[in-house]
Tab-separated table of C-alpha atoms in Angstrom:
chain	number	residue	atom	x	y	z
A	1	UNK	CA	-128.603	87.656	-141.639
A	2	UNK	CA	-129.340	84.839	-139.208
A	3	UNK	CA	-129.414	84.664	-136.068
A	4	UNK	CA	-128.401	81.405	-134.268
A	5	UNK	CA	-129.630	81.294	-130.386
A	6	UNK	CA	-128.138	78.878	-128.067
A	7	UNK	CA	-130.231	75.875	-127.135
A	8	UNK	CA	-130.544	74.987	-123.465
A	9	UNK	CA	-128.218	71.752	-122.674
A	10	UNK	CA	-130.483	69.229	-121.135
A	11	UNK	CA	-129.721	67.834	-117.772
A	12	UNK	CA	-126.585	65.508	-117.762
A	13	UNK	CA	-126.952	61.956	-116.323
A	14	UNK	CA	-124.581	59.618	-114.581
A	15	UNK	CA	-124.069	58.417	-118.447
A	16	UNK	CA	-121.961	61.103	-118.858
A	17	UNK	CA	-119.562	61.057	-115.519
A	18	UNK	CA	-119.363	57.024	-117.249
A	19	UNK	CA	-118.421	58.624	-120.671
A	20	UNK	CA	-116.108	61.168	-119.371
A	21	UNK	CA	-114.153	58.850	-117.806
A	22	UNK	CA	-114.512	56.699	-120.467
A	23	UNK	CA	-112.929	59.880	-122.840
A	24	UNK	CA	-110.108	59.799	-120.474
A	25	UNK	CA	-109.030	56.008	-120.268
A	26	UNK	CA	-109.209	56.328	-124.263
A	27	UNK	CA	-107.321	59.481	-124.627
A	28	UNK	CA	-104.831	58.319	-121.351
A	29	UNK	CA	-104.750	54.822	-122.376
A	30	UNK	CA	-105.468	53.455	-118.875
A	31	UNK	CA	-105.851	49.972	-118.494
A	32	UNK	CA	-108.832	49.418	-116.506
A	33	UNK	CA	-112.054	52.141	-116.276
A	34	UNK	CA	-111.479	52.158	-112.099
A	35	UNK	CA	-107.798	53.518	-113.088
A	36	UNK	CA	-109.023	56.387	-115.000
A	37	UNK	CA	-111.700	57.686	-112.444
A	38	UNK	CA	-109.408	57.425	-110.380
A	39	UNK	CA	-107.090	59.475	-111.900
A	40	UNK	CA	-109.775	62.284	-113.074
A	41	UNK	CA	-110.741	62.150	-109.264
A	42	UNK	CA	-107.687	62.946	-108.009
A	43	UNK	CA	-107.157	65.826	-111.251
A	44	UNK	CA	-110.279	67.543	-111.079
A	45	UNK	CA	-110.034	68.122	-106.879
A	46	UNK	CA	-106.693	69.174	-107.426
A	47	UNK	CA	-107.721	71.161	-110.059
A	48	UNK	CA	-110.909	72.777	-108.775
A	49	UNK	CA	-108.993	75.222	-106.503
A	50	UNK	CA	-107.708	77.072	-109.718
A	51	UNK	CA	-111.368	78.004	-110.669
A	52	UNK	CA	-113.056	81.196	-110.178
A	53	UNK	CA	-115.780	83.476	-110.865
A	54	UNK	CA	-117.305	83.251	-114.791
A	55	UNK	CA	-114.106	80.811	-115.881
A	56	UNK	CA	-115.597	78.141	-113.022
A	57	UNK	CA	-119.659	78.151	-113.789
A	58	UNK	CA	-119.028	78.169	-117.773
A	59	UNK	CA	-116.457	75.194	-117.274
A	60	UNK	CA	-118.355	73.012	-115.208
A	61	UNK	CA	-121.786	73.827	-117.311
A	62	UNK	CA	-120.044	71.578	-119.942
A	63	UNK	CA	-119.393	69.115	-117.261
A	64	UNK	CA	-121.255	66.203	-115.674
A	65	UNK	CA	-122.238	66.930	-111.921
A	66	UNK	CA	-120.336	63.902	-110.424
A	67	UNK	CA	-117.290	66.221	-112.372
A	68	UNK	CA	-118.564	69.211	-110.852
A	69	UNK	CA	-118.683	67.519	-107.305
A	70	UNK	CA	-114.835	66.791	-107.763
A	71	UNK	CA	-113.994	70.218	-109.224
A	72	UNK	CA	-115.248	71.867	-105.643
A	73	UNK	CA	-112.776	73.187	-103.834
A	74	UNK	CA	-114.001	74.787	-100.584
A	75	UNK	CA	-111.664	78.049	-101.177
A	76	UNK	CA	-109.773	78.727	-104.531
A	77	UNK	CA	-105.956	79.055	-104.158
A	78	UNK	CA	-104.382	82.373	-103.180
A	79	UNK	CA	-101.883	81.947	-105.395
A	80	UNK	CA	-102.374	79.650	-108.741
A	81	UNK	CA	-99.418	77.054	-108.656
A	82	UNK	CA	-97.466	77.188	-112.063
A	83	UNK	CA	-98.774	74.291	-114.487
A	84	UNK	CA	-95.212	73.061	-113.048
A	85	UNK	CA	-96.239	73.209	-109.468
A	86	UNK	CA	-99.392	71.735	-110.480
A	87	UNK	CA	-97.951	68.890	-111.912
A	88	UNK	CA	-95.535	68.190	-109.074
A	89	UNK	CA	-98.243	68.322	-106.637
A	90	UNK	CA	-100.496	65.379	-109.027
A	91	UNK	CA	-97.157	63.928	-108.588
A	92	UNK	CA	-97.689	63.363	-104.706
A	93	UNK	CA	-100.993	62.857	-104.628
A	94	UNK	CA	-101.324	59.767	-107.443
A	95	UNK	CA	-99.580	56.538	-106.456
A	96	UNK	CA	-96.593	55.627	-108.121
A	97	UNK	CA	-96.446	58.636	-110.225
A	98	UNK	CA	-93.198	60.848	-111.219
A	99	UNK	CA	-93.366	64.186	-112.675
A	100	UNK	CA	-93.549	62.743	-116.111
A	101	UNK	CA	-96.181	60.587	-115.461
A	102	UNK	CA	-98.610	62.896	-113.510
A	103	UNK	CA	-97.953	65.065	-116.425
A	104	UNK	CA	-99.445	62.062	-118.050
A	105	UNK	CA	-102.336	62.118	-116.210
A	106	UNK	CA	-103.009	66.073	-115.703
A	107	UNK	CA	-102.840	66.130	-119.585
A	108	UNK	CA	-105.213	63.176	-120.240
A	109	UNK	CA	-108.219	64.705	-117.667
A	110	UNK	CA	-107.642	68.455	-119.104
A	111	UNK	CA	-107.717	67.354	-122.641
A	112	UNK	CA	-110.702	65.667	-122.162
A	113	UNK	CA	-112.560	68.468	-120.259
A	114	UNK	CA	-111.342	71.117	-122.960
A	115	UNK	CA	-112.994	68.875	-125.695
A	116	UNK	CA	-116.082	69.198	-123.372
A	117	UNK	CA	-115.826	72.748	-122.539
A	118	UNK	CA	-115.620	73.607	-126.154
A	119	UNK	CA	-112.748	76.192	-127.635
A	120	UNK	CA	-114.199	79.399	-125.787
A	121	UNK	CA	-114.692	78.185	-122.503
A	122	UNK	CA	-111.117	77.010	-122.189
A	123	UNK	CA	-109.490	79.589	-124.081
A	124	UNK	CA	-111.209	81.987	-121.148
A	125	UNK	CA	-109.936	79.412	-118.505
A	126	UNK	CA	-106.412	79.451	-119.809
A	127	UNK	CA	-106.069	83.055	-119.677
A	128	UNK	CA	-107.139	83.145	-116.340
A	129	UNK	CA	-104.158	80.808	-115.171
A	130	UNK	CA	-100.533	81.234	-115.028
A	131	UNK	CA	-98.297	80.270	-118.544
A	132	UNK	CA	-97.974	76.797	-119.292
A	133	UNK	CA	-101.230	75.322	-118.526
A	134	UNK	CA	-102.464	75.598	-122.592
A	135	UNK	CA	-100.072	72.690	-123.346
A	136	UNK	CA	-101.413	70.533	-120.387
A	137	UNK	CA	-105.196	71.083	-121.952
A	138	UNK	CA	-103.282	70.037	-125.418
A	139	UNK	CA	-103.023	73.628	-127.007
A	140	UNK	CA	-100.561	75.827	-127.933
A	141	UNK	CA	-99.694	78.545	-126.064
A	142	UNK	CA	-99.337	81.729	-127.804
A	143	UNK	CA	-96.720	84.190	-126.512
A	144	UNK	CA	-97.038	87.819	-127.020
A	145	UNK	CA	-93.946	89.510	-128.612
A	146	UNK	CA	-92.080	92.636	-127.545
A	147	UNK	CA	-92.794	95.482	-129.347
């Protein structure tokens, strides 16, 4: 039998907030790097207020700190928006997006950070949040069936 033990990540640099927003002007196809920090920005604040407990400090352990700094939300929502909701609200808050195209741009940061988080991490996020948000992180969403 063997045993595998988890190796401590080493401290992550301001390389990495540059790669991760990198990730997401690749996997977005944003024009211009300023575009795509831009729009993880405006994603991960929006964002942050869904985290809580366990689901937030194993996320943003897979995360860069300038990520992390974004992510903070000084109080976590009452109520989670629906990944709708969510969307609608990117909607308002990135300039000259619709519905379709914050969609756009919520799925092109989440994808991202669930490649980061690794499998786990997100599946445990997901199931914390309302129905729909699996597709925005680019998975399928599994639905139980009546018995």
């Amino acid at each position: 039998m063997t045993v595998t033990t988890m190796q401590p990540r080493p401290p992550m640099t301001t390389s990495d907030w540059t790669d991760l927003v990198e990730a997401v002007r690749e996997t977005g196809r944003y024009p211009t790097t300023a575009e795509a920090e831009q729009v993880t920005r405006i994603v991960l604040s929006g964002f942050g207020g869904m985290l809580r407990g366990d689901s937030r400090a194993a996320f943003t352990e897979a995360l860069p700190p300038e990520a992390c700094e974004a992510l903070s939300s000084p109080t976590p929502e009452i109520l989670q928006p629906t990944a709708r909701e969510f969307v609608e609200s990117m909607a308002t808050r990135i300039e000259g997006a619709t519905p379709a195209t914050a969609r756009w741009h919520v799925s092109s940061v989440l994808n991202v950070l669930a490649e980061r988080a690794g499998t786990l991490t997100t599946a445990h996020l997901i199931a914390q949040l309302p129905p729909g948000y699996a597709l925005l992180f680019g998975l399928a969403e599994l639905m139980g069936t009546a018995a």
